[in-house]
Amino acid sequence: MRVLILLAFLAVSALAAQKRYDGYKVIQVKPKTLASFNAIAKLYKEQNSIYDFWTEPRSLDEPIDIMVPPAYAKEFERILRNHKMEHRIKIADVQSAIDVSRKDQASPSIAKDPRSRSVSSRYVVNWTQYHDYTTISVFLAQIAQAHPDIVTLKTIGKTHENREMYMVKISNPQTNSNVTKNAILVDGGIHAREWIAPAFNTWLINELVENYADHPQYLDNLDWYILPVMNPDGYVYSFADDRLWRKNRNPVNGPCVGIDLNQGGAAGNGCDETYHGPSAFSEDESANARDAILSIAERTQVYLSYHSYSQVWLTPWGYTVDLPEDYPLLFDLAQNAVNNLTAVYGTQYAVGSTTGLLYVASGGSIDWIKGEAGIPYAYTVELRDTGDFGFLLPADQILPNNLEMWEAIKVIAEYTMEIV
Ligand SMILES: *[C@@H]1O[C@H](CO)[C@@H](O)[C@H](O)[C@H]1NC(C)=O
Ligand SMILES: *[C@@H]1O[C@H](CO)[C@@H](O)[C@H](O)[C@H]1NC(C)=O
Ligand SMILES: *[C@@H]1O[C@H](CO)[C@@H](O)[C@H](O)[C@H]1NC(C)=O
Ligand SMILES: [Zn+2]
């Protein structure tokens, strides 16, 4: 009893310490003139510690989602009015959306869907709610212990705050032991608040291993390397302290903690939400990932980096408007994957190069993965949704998101098996 009271107390005080977003709104604007676009771009450059850009300014007529604190609501309205800017309130109260998204909820239709065989699992995680880093780490240990022949749990190094970073290797040594298998590398959660990415990665690990009998070819002919949570410190912080935290937790910037681990970001000021750090791989997390990736790059044909949100499937390059020579191959594979994804629930994903769909100097890791690590099919995938909930995707969308993305993964896997 006493323990229960203590636990309840701890739970309440942990909640009390969390940053609240009462009265914050997410407003989608659509600049239709250069002047209005420039007004928004100026806020993005100069005031992004006040206005949190959930999606970044791209070009005229493209929607931009901006979180506006209540204290700046009037100021922001004035800017919208001055420029007669088309806009819509996407989230009327961010705190309510946070509370909803964290509830344990299975969508009623998905529970009856035969594809949802992994609504509940043998392990500590399920996909009707988001799980904290401790729970995910326990899950990884559990599944590795249950399948020591197939699953190897490796530590690739420690984070700034001394947490282990895990890489899961999934490989069936019983089959085709005399051939060198191609490999697929998957990561996610570089940006802490994009919780759907780790929630997909844990599901993928579970699906490949627990439902091996349904698709043995994916383990018999391929090896998988999955880095389910690339930014553990940030992820922990987003659970306990600030749901909308993006960066890691390195306090190098004086009062402004954190470095954006996706090194391509354009911002150079330490307080910016996308500050990319003093140099490429300055951070423990990105240096660990670099070393782990280089060690397996030779056999790895595909790299999938999961983010949210926007429903886009991006190819290199991000640093230039030029396209890689093999762009048609990268595009076709991505488009085929997306076609099968869309067939499940009708969810649309745009496919294209990072600069084609976003802007120059965005993206980041896939440029290095393709250009330097030499992994040919390097993709950044921004998962659900397109801004109705944004980072606060309700838990009842985790399974639909995962089930449709699995169809895309199958296309990728079938293709990768055949690459010689
Ligand atoms: C999902 O897991 C959490 C934590 O382990 C648990 O509290 C919850 O009841 C589970 N939900 C379902 C539907 O099994
Ligand atoms: C090894 O290679 C030989 C010849 O290519 C093939 O016949 C055999 O089935 C392979 N063994 C395994 C375990 O895959
Ligand atoms: C992709 O969809 C097509 C059309 O439904 C189907 O024939 C094919 O088997 C799917 N590919 C995979 C790998 O599931
Ligand atoms: Zn991201």
Tab-separated table of N, CA and C and ligand atoms in Angstrom, residues 340 410-411 414, ligand 3:
chain	number	residue	atom	x	y	z
A	340	ASN	N	2.050	0.536	-52.480
A	340	ASN	CA	1.511	-0.547	-51.654
A	340	ASN	C	1.058	-0.040	-50.297
A	410	LYS	N	7.834	-4.204	-47.059
A	410	LYS	CA	7.866	-5.469	-47.798
A	410	LYS	C	8.358	-5.263	-49.227
A	411	VAL	N	7.902	-4.183	-49.860
A	411	VAL	CA	8.359	-3.877	-51.211
A	411	VAL	C	9.868	-3.632	-51.208
A	414	GLU	N	11.704	-7.051	-50.642
A	414	GLU	CA	11.718	-7.921	-51.831
A	414	GLU	C	12.767	-7.422	-52.834
B	3	LIG	C1	2.434	-4.759	-53.775
B	3	LIG	O1	1.128	-4.650	-54.255
B	3	LIG	C2	0.859	-5.487	-55.381
B	3	LIG	C3	-0.539	-5.139	-55.886
B	3	LIG	O2	-1.457	-5.400	-54.880
B	3	LIG	C4	1.008	-6.937	-54.964
B	3	LIG	O3	0.774	-7.787	-56.083
B	3	LIG	C5	2.413	-7.159	-54.443
B	3	LIG	O4	2.541	-8.475	-53.955
B	3	LIG	C6	2.732	-6.184	-53.325
B	3	LIG	N1	4.134	-6.323	-52.951
B	3	LIG	C7	4.536	-6.814	-51.787
B	3	LIG	C8	5.992	-6.960	-51.593
B	3	LIG	O5	3.766	-7.114	-50.916
